[in-house]
PDB file of C-alpha atoms in Angstrom:
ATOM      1  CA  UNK A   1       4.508 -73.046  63.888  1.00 63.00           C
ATOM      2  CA  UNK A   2       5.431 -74.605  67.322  1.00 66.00           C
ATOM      3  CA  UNK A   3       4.712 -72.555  70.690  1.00 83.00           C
ATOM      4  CA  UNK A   4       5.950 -75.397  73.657  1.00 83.00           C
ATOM      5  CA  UNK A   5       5.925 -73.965  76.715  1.00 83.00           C
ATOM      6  CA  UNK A   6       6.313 -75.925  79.669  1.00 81.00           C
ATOM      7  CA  UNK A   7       4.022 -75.844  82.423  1.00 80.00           C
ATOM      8  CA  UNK A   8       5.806 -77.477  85.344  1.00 77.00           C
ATOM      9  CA  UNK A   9       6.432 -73.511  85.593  1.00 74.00           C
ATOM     10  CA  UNK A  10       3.854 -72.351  86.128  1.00 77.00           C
ATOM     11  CA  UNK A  11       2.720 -71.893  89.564  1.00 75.00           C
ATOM     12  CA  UNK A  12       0.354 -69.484  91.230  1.00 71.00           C
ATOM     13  CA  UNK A  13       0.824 -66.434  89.335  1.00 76.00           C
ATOM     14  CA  UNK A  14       0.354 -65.909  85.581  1.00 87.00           C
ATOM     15  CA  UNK A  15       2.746 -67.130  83.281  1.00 85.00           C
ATOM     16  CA  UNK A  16       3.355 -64.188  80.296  1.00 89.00           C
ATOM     17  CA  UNK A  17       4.398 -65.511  77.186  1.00 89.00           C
ATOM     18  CA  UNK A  18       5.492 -63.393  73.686  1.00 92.00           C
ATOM     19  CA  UNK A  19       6.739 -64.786  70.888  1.00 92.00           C
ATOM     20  CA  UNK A  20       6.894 -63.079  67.082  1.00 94.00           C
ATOM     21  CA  UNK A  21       5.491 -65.361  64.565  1.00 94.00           C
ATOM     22  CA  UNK A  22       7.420 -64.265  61.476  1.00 94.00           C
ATOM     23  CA  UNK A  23       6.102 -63.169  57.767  1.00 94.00           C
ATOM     24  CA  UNK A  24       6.846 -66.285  56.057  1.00 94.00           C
ATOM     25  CA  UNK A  25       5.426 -68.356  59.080  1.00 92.00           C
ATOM     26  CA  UNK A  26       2.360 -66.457  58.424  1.00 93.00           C
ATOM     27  CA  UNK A  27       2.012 -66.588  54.836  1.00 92.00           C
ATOM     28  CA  UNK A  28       2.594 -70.561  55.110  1.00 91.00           C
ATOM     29  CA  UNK A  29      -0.767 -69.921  57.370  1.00 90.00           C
ATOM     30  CA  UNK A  30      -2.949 -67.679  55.257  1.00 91.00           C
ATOM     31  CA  UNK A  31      -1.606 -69.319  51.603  1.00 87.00           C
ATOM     32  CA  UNK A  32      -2.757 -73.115  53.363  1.00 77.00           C
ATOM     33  CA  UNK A  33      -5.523 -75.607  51.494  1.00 73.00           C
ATOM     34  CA  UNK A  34      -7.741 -73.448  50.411  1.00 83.00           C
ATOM     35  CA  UNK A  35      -5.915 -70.169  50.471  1.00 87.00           C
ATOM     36  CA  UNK A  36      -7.666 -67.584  51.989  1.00 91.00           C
ATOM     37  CA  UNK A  37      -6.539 -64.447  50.229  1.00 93.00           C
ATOM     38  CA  UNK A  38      -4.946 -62.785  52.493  1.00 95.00           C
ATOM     39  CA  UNK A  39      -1.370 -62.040  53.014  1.00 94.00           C
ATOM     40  CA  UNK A  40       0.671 -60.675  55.831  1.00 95.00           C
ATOM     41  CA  UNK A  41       2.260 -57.435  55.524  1.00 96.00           C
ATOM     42  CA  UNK A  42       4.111 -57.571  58.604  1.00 96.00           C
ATOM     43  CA  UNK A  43       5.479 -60.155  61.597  1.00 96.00           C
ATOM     44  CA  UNK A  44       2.946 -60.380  64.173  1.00 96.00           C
ATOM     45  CA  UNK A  45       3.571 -60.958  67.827  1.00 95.00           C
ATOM     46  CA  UNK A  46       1.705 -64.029  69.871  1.00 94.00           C
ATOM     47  CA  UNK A  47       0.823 -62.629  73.403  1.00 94.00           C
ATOM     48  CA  UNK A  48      -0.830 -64.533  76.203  1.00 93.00           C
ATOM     49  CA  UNK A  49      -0.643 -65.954  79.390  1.00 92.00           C
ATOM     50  CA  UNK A  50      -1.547 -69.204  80.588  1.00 90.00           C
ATOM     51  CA  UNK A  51      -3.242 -68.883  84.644  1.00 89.00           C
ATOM     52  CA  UNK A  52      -3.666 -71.639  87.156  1.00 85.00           C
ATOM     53  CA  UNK A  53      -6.856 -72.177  87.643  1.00 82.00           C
ATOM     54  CA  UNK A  54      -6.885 -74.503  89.933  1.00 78.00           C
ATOM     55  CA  UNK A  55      -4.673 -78.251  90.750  1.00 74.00           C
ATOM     56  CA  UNK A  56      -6.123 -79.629  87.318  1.00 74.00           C
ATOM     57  CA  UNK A  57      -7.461 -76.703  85.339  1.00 80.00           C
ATOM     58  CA  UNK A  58      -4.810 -74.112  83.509  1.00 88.00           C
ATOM     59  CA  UNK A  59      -6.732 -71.171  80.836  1.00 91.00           C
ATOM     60  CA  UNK A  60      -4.293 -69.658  78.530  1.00 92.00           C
ATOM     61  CA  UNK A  61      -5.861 -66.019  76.856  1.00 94.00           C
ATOM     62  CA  UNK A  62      -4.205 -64.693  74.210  1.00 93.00           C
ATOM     63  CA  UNK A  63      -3.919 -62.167  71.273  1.00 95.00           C
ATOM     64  CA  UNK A  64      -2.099 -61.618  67.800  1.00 95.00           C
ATOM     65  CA  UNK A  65      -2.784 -58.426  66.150  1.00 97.00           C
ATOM     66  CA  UNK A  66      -2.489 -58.795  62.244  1.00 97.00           C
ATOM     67  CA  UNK A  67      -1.596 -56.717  59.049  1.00 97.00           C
ATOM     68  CA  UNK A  68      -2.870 -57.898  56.333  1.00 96.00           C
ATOM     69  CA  UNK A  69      -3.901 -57.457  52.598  1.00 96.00           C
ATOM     70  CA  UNK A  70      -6.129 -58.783  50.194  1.00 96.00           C
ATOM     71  CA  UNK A  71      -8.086 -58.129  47.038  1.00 96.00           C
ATOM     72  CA  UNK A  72     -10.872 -55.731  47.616  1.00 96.00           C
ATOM     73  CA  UNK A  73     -14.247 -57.269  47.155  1.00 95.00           C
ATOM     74  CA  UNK A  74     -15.606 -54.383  45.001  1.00 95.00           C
ATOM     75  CA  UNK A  75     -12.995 -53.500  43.040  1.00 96.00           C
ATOM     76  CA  UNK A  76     -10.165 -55.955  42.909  1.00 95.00           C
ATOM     77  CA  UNK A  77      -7.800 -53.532  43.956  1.00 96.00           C
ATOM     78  CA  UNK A  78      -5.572 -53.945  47.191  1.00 96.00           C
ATOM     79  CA  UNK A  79      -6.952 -53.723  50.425  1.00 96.00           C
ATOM     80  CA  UNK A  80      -5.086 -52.813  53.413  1.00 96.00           C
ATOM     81  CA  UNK A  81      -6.676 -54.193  57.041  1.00 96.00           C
ATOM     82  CA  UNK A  82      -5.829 -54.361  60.692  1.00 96.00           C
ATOM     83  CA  UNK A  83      -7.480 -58.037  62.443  1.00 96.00           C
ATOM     84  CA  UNK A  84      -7.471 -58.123  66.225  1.00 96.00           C
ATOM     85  CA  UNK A  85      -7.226 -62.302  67.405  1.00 95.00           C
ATOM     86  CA  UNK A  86      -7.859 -62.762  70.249  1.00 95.00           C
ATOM     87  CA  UNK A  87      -8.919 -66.214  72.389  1.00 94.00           C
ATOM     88  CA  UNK A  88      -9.119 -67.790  75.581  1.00 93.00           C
ATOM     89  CA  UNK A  89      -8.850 -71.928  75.909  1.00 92.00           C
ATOM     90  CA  UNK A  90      -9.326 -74.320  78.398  1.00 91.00           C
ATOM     91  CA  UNK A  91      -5.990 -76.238  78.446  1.00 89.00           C
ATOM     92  CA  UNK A  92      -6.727 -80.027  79.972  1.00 85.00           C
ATOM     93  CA  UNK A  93      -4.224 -82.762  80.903  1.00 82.00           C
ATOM     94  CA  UNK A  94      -5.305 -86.323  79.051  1.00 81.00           C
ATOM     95  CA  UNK A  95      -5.091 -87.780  81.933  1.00 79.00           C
ATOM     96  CA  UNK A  96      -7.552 -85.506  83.723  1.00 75.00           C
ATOM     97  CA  UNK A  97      -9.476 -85.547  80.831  1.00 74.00           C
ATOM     98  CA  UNK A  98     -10.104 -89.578  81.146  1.00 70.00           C
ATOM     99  CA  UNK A  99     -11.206 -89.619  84.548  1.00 68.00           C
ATOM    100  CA  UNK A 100     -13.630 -86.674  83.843  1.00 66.00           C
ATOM    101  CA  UNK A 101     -14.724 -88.946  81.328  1.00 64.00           C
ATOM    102  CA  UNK A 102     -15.148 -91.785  83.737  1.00 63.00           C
ATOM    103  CA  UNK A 103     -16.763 -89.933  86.449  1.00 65.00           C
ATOM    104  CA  UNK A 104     -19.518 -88.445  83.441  1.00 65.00           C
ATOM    105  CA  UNK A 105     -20.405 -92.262  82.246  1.00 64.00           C
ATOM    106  CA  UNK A 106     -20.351 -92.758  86.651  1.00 65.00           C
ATOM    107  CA  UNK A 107     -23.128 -89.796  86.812  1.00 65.00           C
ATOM    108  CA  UNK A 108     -25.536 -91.165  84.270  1.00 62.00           C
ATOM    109  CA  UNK A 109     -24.731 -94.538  84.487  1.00 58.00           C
ATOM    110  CA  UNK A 110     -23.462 -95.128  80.562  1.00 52.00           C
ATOM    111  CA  UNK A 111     -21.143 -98.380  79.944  1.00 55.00           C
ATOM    112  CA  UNK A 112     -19.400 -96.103  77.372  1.00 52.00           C
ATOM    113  CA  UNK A 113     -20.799 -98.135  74.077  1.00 58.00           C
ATOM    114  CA  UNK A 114     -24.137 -95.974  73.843  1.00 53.00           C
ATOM    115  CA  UNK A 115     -25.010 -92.275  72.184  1.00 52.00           C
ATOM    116  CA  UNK A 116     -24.130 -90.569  75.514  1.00 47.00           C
ATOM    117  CA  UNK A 117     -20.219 -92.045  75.369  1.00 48.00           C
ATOM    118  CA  UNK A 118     -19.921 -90.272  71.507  1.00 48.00           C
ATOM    119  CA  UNK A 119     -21.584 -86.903  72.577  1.00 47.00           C
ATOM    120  CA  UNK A 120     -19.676 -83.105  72.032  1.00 46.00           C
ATOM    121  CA  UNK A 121     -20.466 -80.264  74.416  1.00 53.00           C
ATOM    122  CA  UNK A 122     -19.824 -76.734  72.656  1.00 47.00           C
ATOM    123  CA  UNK A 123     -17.414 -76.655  76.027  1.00 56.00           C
ATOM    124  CA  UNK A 124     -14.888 -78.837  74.174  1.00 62.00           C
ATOM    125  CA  UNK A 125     -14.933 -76.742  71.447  1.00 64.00           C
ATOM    126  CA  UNK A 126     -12.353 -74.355  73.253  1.00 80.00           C
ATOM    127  CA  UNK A 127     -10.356 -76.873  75.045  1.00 84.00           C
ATOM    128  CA  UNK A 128      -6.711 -77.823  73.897  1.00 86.00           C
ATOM    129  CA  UNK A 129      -5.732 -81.153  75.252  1.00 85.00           C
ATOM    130  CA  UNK A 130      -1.861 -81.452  76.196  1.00 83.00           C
ATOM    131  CA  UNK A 131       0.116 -85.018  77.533  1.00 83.00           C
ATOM    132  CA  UNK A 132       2.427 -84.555  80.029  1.00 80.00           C
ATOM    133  CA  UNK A 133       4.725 -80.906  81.163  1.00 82.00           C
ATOM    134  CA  UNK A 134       4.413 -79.452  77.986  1.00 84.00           C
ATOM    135  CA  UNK A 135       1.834 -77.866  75.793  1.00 86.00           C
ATOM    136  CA  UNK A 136       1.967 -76.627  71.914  1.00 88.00           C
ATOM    137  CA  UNK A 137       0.188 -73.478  71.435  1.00 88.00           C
ATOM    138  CA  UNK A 138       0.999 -73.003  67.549  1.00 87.00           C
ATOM    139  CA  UNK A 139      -2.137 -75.383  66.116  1.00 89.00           C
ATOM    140  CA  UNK A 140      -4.555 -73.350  68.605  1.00 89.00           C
ATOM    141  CA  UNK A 141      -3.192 -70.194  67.301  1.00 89.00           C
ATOM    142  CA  UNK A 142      -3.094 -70.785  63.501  1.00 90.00           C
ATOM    143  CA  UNK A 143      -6.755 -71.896  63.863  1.00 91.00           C
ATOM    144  CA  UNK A 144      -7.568 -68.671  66.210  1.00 92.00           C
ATOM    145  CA  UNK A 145      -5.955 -66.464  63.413  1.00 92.00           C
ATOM    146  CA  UNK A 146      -7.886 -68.545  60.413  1.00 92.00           C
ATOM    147  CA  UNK A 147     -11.155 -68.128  62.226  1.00 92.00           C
ATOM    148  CA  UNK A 148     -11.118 -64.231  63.093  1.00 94.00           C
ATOM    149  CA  UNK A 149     -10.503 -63.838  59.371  1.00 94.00           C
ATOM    150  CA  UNK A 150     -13.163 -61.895  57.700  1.00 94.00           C
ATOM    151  CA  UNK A 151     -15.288 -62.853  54.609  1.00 91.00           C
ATOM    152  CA  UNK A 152     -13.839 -60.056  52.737  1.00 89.00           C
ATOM    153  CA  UNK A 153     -12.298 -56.741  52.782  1.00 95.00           C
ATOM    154  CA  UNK A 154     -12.967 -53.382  51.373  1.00 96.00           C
ATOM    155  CA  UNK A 155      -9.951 -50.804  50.044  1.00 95.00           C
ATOM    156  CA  UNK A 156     -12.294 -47.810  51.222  1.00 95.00           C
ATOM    157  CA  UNK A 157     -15.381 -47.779  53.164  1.00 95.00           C
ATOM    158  CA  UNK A 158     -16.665 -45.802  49.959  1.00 96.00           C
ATOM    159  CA  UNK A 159     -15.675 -48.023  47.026  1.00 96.00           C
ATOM    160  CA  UNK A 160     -17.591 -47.575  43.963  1.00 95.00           C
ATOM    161  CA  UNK A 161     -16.760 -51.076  42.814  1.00 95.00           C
ATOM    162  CA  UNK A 162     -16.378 -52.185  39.436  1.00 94.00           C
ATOM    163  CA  UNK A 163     -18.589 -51.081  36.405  1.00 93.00           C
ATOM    164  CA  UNK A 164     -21.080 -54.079  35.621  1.00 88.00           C
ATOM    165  CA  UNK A 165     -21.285 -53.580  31.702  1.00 88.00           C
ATOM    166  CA  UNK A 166     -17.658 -52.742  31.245  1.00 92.00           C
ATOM    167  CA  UNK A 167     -15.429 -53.605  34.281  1.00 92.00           C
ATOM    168  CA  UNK A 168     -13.904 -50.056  34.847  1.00 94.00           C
ATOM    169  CA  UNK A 169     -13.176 -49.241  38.282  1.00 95.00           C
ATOM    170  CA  UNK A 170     -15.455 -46.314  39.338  1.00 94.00           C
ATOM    171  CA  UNK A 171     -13.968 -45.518  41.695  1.00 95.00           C
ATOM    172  CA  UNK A 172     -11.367 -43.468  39.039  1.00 94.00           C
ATOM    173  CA  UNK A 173     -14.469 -41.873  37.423  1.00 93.00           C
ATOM    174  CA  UNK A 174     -17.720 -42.522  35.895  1.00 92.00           C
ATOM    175  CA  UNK A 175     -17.840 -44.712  32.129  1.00 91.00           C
ATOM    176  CA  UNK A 176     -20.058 -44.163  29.679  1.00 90.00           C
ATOM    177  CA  UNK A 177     -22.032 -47.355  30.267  1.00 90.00           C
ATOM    178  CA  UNK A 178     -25.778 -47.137  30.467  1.00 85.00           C
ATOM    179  CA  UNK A 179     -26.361 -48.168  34.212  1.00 76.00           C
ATOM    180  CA  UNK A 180     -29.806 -48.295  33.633  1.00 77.00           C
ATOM    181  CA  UNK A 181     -30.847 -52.309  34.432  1.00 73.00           C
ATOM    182  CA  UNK A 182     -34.924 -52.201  32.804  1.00 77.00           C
ATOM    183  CA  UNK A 183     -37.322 -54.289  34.825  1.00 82.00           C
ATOM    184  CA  UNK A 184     -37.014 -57.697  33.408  1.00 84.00           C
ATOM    185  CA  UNK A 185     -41.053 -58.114  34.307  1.00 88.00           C
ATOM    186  CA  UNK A 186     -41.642 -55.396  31.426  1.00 84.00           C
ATOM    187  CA  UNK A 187     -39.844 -57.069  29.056  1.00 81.00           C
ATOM    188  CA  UNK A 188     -42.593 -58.919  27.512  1.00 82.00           C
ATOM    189  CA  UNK A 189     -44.147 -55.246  26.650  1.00 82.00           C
ATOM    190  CA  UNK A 190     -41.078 -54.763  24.731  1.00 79.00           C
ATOM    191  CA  UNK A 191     -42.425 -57.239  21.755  1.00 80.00           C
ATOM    192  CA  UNK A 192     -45.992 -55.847  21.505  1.00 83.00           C
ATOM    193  CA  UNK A 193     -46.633 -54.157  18.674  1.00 81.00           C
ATOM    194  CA  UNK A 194     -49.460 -51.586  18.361  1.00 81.00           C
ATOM    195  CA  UNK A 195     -51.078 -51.143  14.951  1.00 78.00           C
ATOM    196  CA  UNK A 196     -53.741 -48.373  13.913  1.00 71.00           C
TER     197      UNK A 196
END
């Protein structure tokens, strides 16, 4: 998926972007090393816009609502869900970037070859470098949509689940199973035998 968008642009006010990401596009996403298990029932539009900040500094905020499906983690059975993405990211030029670098090892007086030079700051963690006019959104976005995924999803808020003994799914009735699970710290009671 490749979202360029040129930011020579963009100038004082906002710069709205929309593109559809289409179903196979997403299931390349979602079915990627390791799968995740979900699967997109629908296209899904990219929304955002990327703001000015200041001479250096542009944020882009965006949003992709999903529909997706997976296996239910009760039952097994097909589970419909709605995911709201949505993110905000620092977007910073390389070149910028090295002479915030330099004026950092400047401040506390590093050479660049100690512990300092190698640190991460949780800031970085939402900035999306770019070189030159243009910036790719896609890689930001696929990872946006792979981290708002959720563990697991149910098919009903009130799933029964699957029958432990026999693997029915309760949820079309009760089985004749014994449900009853005895205390395995009684067990040893189980073997004594009482004489008269």
């Amino acid at each position: 998926m490749e979202f360029l968008f040129r930011l020579d642009r963009l100038k004082e006010a906002p710069l709205h972007i929309e593109r559809e990401i289409s179903r196979e596009d997403l299931g390349w996403m979602l079915g990627s090393t390791p799968d995740t298990g979900f699967s997109a029932e629908a296209p899904a539009t990219f929304r955002g816009k990327l703001v000015r900040v200041n001479e250096r500094d542009i944020v882009f905020e965006g949003e992709v609502p999903l529909a997706l499906s997976t296996s239910c983690r009760r039952c097994l059975n097909r589970a419909e869900i709605g995911v709201e993405v949505r993110f905000s990211l620092d977007l910073v030029n390389r070149a910028h970037l090295k002479e915030r670098e330099l004026e950092q090892l400047e401040e506390v007086g590093d050479d660049g070859e100690g512990e300092i030079a190698g640190t991460f700051t949780p800031d970085e963690a939402d900035q999306l470098v770019y070189e030159g006019t243009e910036v790719d959104l896609g890689p930001a976005g696929r990872e946006q949509i792979l981290l708002a995924l959720p563990m697991g999803a149910l098919c009903k808020d009130d799933c029964r689940g699957l029958c432990q003994i026999c693997g029915h799914d309760q949820n079309e009735g009760d089985c004749a199973c014994d449900q009853h699970v005895p205390d395995p710290r009684w067990a040893a009671l189980r073997s004594i035998k009482l004489s008269k």
